[in-house]
Short mmCIF file of C-alpha atoms and ligand atoms in Angstrom, two decimals:
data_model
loop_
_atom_site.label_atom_id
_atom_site.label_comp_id
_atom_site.label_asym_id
_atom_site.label_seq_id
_atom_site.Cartn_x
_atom_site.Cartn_y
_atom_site.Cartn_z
CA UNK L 1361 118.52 70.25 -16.73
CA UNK L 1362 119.53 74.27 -16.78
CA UNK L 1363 122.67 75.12 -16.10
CA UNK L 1364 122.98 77.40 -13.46
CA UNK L 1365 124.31 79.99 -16.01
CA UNK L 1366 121.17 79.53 -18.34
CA UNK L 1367 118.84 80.03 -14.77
CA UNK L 1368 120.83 82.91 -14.29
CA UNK L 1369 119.94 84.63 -17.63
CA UNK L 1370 116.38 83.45 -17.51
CA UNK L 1371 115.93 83.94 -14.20
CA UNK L 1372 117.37 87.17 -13.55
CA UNK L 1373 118.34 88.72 -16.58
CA UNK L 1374 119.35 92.15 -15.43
CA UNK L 1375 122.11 90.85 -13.14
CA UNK L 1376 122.52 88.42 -16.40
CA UNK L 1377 123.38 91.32 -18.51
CA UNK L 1378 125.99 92.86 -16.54
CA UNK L 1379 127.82 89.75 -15.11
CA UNK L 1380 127.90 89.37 -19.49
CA UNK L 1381 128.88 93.07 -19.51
CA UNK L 1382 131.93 92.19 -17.15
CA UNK L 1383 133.41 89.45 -18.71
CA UNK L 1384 133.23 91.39 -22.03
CA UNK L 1385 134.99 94.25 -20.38
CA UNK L 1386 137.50 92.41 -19.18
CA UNK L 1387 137.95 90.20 -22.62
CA UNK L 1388 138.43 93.58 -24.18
CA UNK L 1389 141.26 95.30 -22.82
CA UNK L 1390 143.95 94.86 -20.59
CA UNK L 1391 144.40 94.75 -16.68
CA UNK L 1392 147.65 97.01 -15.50
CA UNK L 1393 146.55 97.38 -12.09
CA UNK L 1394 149.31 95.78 -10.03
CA UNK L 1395 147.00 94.03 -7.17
CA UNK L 1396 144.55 92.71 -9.97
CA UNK L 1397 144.32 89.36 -11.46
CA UNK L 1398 142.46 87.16 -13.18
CA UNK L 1399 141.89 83.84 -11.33
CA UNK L 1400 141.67 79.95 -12.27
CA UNK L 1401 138.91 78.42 -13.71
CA UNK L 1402 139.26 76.28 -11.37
CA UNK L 1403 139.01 78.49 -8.54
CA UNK L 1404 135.84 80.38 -10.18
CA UNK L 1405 134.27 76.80 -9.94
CA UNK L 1406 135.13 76.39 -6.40
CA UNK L 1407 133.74 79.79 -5.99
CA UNK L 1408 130.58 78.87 -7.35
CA UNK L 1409 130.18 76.05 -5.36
CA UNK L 1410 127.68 74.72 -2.68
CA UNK L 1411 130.90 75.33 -0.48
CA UNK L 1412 129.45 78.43 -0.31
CA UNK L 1413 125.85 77.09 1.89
CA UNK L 1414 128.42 75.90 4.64
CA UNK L 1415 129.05 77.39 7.79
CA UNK L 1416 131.90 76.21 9.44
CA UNK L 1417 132.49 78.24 12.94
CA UNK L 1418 135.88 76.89 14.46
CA UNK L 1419 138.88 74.79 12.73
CA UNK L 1420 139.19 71.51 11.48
CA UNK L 1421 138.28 68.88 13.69
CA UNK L 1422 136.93 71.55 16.24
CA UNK L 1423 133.94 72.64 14.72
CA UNK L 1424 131.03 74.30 16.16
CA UNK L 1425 128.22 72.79 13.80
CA UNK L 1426 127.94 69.39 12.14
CA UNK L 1427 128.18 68.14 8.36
CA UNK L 1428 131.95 69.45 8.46
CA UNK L 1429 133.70 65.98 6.90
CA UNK L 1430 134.75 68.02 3.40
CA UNK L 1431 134.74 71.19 4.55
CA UNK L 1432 137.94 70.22 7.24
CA UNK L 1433 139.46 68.43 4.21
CA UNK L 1434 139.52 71.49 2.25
CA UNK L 1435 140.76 73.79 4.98
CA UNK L 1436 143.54 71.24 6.09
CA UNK L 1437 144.60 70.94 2.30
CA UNK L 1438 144.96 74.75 2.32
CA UNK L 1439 146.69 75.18 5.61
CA UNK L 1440 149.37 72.41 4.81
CA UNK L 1441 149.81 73.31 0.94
CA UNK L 1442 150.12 77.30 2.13
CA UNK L 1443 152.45 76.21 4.95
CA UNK L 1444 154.55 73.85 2.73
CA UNK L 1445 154.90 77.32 0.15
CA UNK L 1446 155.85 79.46 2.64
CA UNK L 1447 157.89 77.64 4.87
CA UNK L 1448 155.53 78.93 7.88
CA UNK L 1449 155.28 77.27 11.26
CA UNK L 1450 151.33 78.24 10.92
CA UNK L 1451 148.60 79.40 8.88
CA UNK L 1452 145.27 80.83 8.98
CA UNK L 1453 143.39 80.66 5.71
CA UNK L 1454 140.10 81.86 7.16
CA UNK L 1455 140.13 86.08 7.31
CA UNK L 1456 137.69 87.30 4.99
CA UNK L 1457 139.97 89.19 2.85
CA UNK L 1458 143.37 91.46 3.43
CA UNK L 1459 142.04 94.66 5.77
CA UNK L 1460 140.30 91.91 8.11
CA UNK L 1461 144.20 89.87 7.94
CA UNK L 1462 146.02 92.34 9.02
CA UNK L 1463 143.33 93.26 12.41
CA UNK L 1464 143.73 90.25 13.13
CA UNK L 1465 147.06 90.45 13.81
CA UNK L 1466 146.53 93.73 15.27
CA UNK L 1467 144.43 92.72 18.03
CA UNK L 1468 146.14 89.72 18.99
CA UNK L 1469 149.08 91.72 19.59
CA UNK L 1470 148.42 95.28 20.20
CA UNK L 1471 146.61 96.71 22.93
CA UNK L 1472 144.45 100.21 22.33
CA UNK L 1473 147.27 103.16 22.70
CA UNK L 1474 150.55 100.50 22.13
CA UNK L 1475 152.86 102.86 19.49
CA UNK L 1476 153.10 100.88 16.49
CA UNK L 1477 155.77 101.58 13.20
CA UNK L 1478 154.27 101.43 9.38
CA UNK L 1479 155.07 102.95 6.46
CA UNK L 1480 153.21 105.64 5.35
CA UNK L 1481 150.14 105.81 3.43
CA UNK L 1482 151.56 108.47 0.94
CA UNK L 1483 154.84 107.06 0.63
CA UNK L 1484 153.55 103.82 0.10
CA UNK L 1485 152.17 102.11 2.85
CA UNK L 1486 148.72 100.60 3.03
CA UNK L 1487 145.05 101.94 4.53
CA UNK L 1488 145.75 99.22 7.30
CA UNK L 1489 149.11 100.25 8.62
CA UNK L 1490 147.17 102.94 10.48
CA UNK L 1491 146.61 105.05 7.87
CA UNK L 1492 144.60 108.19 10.09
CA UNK L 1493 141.20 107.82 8.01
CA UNK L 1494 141.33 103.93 8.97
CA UNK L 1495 140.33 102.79 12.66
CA UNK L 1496 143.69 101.31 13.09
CA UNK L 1497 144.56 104.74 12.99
CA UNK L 1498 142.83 106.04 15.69
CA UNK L 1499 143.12 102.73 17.94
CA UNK L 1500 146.94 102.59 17.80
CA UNK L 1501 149.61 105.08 17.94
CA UNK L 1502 151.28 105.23 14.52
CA UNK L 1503 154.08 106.61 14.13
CA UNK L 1504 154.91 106.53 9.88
CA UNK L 1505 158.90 106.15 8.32
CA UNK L 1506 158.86 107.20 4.96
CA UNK L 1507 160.96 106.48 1.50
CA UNK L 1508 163.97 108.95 1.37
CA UNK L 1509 163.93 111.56 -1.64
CA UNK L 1510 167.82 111.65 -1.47
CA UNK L 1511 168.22 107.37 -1.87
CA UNK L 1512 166.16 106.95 -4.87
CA UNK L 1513 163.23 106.96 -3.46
CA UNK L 1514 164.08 103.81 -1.24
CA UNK L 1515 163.17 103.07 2.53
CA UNK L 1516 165.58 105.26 4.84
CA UNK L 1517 166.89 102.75 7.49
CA UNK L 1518 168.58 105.26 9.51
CA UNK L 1519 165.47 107.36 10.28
CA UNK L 1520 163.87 104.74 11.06
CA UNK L 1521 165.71 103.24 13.32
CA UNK L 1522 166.07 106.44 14.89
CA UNK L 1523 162.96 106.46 15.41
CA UNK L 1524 162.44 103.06 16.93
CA UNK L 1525 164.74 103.33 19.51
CA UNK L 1526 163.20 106.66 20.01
CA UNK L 1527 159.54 105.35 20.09
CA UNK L 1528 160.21 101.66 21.78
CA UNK L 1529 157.35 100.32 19.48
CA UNK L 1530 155.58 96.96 20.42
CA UNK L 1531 155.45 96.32 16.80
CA UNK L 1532 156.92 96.79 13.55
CA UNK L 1533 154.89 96.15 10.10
CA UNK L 1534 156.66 96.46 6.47
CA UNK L 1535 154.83 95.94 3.55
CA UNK L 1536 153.27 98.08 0.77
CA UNK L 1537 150.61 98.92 -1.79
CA UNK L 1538 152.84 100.88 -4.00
CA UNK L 1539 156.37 100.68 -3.74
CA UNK L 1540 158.58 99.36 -6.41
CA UNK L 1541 161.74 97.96 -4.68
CA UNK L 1542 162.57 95.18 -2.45
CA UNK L 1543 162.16 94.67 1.35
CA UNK L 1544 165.37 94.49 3.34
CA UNK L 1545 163.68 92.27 5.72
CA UNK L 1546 167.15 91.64 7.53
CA UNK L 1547 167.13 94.87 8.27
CA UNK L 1548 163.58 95.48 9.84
CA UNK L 1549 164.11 92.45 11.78
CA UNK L 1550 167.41 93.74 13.18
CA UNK L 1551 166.11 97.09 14.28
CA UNK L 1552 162.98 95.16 15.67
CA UNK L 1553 165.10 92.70 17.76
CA UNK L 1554 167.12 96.11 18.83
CA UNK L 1555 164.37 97.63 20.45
CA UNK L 1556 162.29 94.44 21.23
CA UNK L 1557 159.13 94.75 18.92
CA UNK L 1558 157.38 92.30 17.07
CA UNK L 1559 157.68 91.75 13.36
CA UNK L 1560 155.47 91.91 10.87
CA UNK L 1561 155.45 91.87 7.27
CA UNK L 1562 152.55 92.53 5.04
CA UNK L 1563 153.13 90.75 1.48
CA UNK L 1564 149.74 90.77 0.02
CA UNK L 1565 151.06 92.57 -3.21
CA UNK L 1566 153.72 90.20 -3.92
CA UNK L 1567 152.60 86.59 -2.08
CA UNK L 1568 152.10 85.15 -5.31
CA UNK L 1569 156.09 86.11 -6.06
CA UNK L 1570 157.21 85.12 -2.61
CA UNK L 1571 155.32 81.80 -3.12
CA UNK L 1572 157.50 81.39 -6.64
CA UNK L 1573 160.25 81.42 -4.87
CA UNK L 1574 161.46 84.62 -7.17
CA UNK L 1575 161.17 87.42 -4.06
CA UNK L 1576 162.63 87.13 -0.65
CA UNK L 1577 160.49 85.66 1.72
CA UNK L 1578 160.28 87.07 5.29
CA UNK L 1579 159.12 83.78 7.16
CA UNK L 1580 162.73 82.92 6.24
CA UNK L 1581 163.97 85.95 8.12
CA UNK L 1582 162.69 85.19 11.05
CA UNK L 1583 159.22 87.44 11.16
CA UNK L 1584 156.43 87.27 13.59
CA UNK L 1585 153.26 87.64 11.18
CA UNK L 1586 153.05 87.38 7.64
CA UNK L 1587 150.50 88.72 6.03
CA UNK L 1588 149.53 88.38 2.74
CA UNK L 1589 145.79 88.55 0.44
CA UNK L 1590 144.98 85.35 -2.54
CA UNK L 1591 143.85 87.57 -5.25
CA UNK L 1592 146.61 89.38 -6.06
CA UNK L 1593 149.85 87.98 -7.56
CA UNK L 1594 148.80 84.64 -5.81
CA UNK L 1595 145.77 84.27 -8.51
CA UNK L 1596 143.53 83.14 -6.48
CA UNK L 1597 140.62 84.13 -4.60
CA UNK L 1598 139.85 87.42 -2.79
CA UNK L 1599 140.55 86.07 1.02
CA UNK L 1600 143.72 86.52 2.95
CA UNK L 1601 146.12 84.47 5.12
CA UNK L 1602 148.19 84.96 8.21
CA UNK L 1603 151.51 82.95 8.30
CA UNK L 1604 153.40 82.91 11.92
CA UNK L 1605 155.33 81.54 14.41
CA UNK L 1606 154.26 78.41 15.99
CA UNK L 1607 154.03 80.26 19.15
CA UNK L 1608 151.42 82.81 18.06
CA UNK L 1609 149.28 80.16 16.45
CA UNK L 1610 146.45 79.65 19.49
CA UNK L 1611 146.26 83.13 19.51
CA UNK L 1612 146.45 84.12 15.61
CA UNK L 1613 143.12 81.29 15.63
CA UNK L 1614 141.10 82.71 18.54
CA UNK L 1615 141.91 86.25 17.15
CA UNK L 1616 140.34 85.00 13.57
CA UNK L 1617 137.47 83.61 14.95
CA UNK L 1618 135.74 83.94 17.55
CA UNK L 1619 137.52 87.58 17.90
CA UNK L 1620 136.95 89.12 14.86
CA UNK L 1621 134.46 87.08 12.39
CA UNK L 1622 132.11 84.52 12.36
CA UNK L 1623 131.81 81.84 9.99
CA UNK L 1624 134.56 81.45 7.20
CA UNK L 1625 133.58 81.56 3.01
CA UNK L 1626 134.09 77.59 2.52
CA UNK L 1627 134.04 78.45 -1.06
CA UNK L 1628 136.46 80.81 -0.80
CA UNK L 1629 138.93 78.56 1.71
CA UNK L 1630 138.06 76.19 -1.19
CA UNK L 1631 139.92 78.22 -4.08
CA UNK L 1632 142.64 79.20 -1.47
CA UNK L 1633 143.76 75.33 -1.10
CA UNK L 1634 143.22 75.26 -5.42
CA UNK L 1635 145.40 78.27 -5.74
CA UNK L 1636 148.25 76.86 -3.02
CA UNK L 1637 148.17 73.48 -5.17
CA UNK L 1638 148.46 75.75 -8.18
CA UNK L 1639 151.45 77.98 -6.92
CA UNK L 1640 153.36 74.42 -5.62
CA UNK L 1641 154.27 73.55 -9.08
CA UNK L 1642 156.85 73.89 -11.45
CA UNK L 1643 154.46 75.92 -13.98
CA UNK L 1644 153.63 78.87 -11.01
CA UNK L 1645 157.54 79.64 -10.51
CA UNK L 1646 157.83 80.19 -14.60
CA UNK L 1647 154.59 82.17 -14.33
CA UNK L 1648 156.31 84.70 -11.40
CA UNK L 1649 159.75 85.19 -13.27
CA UNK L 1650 157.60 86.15 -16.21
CA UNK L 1651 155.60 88.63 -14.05
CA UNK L 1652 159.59 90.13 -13.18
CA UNK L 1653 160.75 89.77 -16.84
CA UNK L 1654 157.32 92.05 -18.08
CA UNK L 1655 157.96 94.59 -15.18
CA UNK L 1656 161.66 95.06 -16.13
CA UNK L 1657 160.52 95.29 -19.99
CA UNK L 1658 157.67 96.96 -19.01
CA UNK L 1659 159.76 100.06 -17.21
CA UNK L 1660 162.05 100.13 -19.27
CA UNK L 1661 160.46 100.77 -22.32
CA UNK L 1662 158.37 103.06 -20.40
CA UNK L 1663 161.44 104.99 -19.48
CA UNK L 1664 162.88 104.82 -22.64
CA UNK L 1665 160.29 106.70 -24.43
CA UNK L 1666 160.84 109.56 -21.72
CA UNK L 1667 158.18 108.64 -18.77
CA UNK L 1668 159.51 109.20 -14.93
CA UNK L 1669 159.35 106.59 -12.52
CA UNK L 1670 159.33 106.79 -8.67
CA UNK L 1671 162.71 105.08 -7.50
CA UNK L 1672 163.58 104.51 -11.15
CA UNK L 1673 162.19 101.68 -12.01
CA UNK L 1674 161.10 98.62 -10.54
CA UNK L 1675 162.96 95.31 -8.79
CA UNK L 1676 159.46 94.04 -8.46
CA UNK L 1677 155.64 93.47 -10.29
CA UNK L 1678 155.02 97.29 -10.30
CA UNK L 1679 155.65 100.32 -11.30
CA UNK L 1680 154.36 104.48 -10.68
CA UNK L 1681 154.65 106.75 -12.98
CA UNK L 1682 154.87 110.51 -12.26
CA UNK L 1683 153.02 111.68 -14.78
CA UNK L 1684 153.14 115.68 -13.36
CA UNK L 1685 156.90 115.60 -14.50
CA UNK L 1686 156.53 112.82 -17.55
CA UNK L 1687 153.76 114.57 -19.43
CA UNK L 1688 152.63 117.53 -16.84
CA UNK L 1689 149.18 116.55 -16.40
CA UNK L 1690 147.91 114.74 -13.30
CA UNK L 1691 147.34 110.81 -12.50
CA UNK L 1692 143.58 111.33 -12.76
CA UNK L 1693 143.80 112.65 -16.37
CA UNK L 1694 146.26 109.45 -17.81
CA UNK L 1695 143.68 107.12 -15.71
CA UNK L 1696 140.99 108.34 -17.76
CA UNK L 1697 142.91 109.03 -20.97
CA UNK L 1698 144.30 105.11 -20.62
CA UNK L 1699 140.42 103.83 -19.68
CA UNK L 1700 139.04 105.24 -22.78
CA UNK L 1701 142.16 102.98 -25.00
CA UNK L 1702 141.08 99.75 -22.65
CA UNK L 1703 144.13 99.74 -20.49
CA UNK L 1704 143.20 99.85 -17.17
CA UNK L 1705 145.38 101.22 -14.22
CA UNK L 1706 144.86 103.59 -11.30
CA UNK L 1707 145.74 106.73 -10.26
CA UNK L 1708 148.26 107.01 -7.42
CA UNK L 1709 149.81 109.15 -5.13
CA UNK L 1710 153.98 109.70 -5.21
CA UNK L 1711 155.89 110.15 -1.86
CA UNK L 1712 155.49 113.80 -1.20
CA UNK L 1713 153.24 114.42 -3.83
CA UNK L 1714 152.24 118.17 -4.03
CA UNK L 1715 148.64 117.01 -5.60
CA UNK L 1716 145.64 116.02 -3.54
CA UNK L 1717 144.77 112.51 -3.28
CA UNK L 1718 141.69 112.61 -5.63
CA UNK L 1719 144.13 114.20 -8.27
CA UNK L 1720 147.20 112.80 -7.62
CA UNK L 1721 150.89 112.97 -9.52
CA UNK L 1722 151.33 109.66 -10.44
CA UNK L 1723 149.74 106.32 -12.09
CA UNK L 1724 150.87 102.62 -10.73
CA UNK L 1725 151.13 99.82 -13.35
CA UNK L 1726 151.44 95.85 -13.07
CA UNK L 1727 152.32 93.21 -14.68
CA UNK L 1728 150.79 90.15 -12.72
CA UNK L 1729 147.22 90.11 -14.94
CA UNK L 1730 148.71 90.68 -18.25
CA UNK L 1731 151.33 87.72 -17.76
CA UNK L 1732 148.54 85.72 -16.61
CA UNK L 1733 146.73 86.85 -19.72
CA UNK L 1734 149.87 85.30 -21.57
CA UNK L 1735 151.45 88.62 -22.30
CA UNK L 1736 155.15 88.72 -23.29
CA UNK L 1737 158.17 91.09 -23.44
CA UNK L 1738 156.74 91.53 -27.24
CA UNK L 1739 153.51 92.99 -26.22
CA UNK L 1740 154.83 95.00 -23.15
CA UNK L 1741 156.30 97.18 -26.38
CA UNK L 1742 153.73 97.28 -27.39
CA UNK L 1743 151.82 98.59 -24.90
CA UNK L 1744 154.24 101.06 -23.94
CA UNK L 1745 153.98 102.47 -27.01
CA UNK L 1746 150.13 102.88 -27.03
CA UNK L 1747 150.70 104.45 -23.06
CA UNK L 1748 153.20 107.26 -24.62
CA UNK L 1749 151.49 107.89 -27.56
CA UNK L 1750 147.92 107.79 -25.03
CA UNK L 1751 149.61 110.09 -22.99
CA UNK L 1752 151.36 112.22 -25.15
CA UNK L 1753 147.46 113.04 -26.73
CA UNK L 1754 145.32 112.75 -24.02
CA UNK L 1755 142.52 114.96 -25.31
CA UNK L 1756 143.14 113.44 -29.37
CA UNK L 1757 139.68 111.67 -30.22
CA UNK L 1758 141.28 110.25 -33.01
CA UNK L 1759 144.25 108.61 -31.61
CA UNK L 1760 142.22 107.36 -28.63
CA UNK L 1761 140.20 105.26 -30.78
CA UNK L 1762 143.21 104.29 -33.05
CA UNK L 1763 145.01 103.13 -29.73
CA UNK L 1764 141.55 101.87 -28.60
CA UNK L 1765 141.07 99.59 -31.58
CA UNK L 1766 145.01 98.08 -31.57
CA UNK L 1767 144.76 97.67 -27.89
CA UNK L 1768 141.30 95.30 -28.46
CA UNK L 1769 142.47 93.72 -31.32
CA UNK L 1770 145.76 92.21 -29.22
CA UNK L 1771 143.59 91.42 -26.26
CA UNK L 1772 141.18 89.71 -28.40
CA UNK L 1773 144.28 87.20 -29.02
CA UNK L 1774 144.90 86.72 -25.43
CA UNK L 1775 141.82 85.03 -23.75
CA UNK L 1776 140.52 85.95 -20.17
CA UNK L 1777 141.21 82.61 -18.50
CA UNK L 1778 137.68 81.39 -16.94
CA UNK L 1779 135.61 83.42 -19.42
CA UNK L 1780 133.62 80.79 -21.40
CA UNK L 1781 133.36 81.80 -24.90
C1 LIG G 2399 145.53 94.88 -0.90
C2 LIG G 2399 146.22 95.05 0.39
C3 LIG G 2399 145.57 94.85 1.61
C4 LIG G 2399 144.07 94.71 1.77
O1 LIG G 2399 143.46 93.77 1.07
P1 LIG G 2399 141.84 93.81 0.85
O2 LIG G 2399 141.59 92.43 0.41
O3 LIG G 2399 141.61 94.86 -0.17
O4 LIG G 2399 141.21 94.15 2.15
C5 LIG G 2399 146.31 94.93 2.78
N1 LIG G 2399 147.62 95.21 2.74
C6 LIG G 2399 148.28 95.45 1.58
C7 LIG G 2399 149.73 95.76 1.62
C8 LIG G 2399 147.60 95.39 0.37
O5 LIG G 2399 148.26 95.63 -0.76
#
């Protein structure tokens, strides 16, 4: 009998080609971008699965079609594995990925017009803390706190509690896409409880870490809604998961589904429970204080050879490097100077950046794929060297494709986990 693979390639051999053209790409260089991974075998498998033909309307045991008897076993093995990690009263494992998470919550919660607190986009902050171009944006009434210029670059508590007990907000959200410091989630929740809004704390770049037990986790502070996506530092699975309070759990579930989405991926909720079984041993909490130890290298030999980062450096998996005042050219130009040695990363705006977003000052960097990819504090030298020297000739054919070649020749050492060769 074929294996699906070889029906695949004779089957349909352009999509074939470039599912083979992927997994060569990523064999060949390296993954910096912080909210990137590369996920279990295991959980490719699951992926791949006839988990996927199910639908599954409803929760275990309360199902709206029949045939359900693995399917529940799968999504009760997630719900108690993710609740056991995160010391949460409850958990839904079903939104589709992390934008869909966090309406969730929204909608439960919020009615159209309620004022709402998130960090801003620029400073920050994610598309779905009502970010104007999102339709959170227009639905609620956002009012952004920033990072303060004068601390380092870190969140300014006093402004924003300023402006809670100015604004009376219903709700309060933390969380980021690109900030390199730690969450005083005593704080939020103090200003919250001030001014009587809900809590809610987005972790979807740094669940996998809060799951390893090596960053604070804000179930244990007392928050409302936890948020956080399974592909990023988690490992697994592109999906998402809301943690809360017991008393928000009927109304978390009937916000999932039927409010927002139909049937959940099976296959998906099937690499979610893999990856919770995954991040509940010994082995997961080594793998997240590796991710720390390859940031802190990471920025400071990054540092050390003269680059500027936001706040300084980095307490957590990331990093953003203003390149306008490291090496005066923008974040778009050391994207595409770094894509061309096989180091991936992405462009990325800095708090108050005087550049347009399309063009912005900075670069962000991670560490989570590269550690997964067995990467050291040896070969985080290393690649800091090949960024400077990248970035110090962004326009030098010839030392592109000398990085280029030193940059392949390491990865080629360091297998893509779940790439068959
Ligand atoms: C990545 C991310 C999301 C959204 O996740 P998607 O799966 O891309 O929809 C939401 N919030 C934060 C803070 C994120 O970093």
């Amino acid at each position: 009998m074929d294996s699906n693979r070889t029906l695949l390639q004779n089957n349909d051999p352009e999509i074939y080609d470039a599912l083979i053209g992927e997994e060569a790409r990523q064999a060949a260089g390296i993954e910096l971008i912080p909210s990137e991974n590369y996920t279990y075998p295991e959980v490719i498998a699951a992926l791949g699965s006839v988990f996927t033909n199910k639908y599954s309307e409803g929760y275990p045991g309360r199902r709206y079609y029949g045939g359900q008897e693995y399917t529940d076993v799968i999504e009760e093995i997630a719900r108690t594995r993710a609740k056991q990690i995160f010391r949460a009263e409850h958990v839904n494992v079903q939104p589709l990925s992390g934008a869909p998470m966090n309406v969730a919550v929204y909608m439960s919660m919020l009615q159209p017009g309620d004022t709402v607190l998130g960090m801003d986009l620029s400073h920050g902050g994610h598309l779905t803390h009502g970010a104007p171009v999102s339709h959170m944006g227009t639905l609620y009434n956002w009012i952004r706190y920033k990072t303060n210029p004068e601390a380092q670059g870190a969140i300014d508590f006093d402004a924003l509690r300023k402006t809670a007990v100015e604004n009376k907000p219903r709700m309060i959200v933390c969380g980021f896409s690109s900030y390199p410091r730690n969450l005083a989630y005593a704080q939020f929740k103090s200003i919250a409880d001030e001014v009587g809004a809900l809590t809610m704390a987005d972790i979807s770049h740094i669940g996998g870490l809060v799951a390893g037990g090596v960053l604070d986790n804000p179930c244990d502070f007392g928050f409302d809604f936890v948020t956080t996506t399974t592909h990023k530092s988690m490992r697994g699975p592109r999906g998402g998961m809301i943690l809360c309070k017991a008393e928000f759990a009927k109304t978390i579930d009937k916000s999932v589904f039927p409010g927002l989405q139909g049937g959940p991926h099976m296959n998906n909720i099937c690499g979610i429970a893999i990856t919770m079984g995954k991040a509940l041993k010994p082995d997961f909490k080594d793998y997240c204080e590796k991710v720390l130890t390859n940031a802190q290298a990471l920025a400071s030999d990054l540092t050390g050879g003269g680059a500027k980062l936001v706040t300084g450096g980095t307490s957590n998996h990331m990093m953003v490097v203003d390149c306008v005042q490291s090496f005066d050219f923008n974040g778009k130009v050391a994207e595409k100077a770094l894509d061309e040695v096989s180091i991936t990363c992405n462009k990325q705006i800095v708090p108050d950046d005087p550049n347009p977003p399309l063009r912005p000052s900075g670069i962000r960097l991670g560490t989570p794929a590269a550690t997964t990819r067995g990467f050291g504090v040896a070969e985080m030298k290393k690649l800091s060297d090949w960024m400077l020297r990248t970035l110090a000739n962004p326009q030098d054919k010839s030392v592109l494709a000398a990085v280029k070649a030193e940059v392949e020749e390491l990865c080629s050492r360091f297998p893509v986990p779940g790439i068959e060769r």
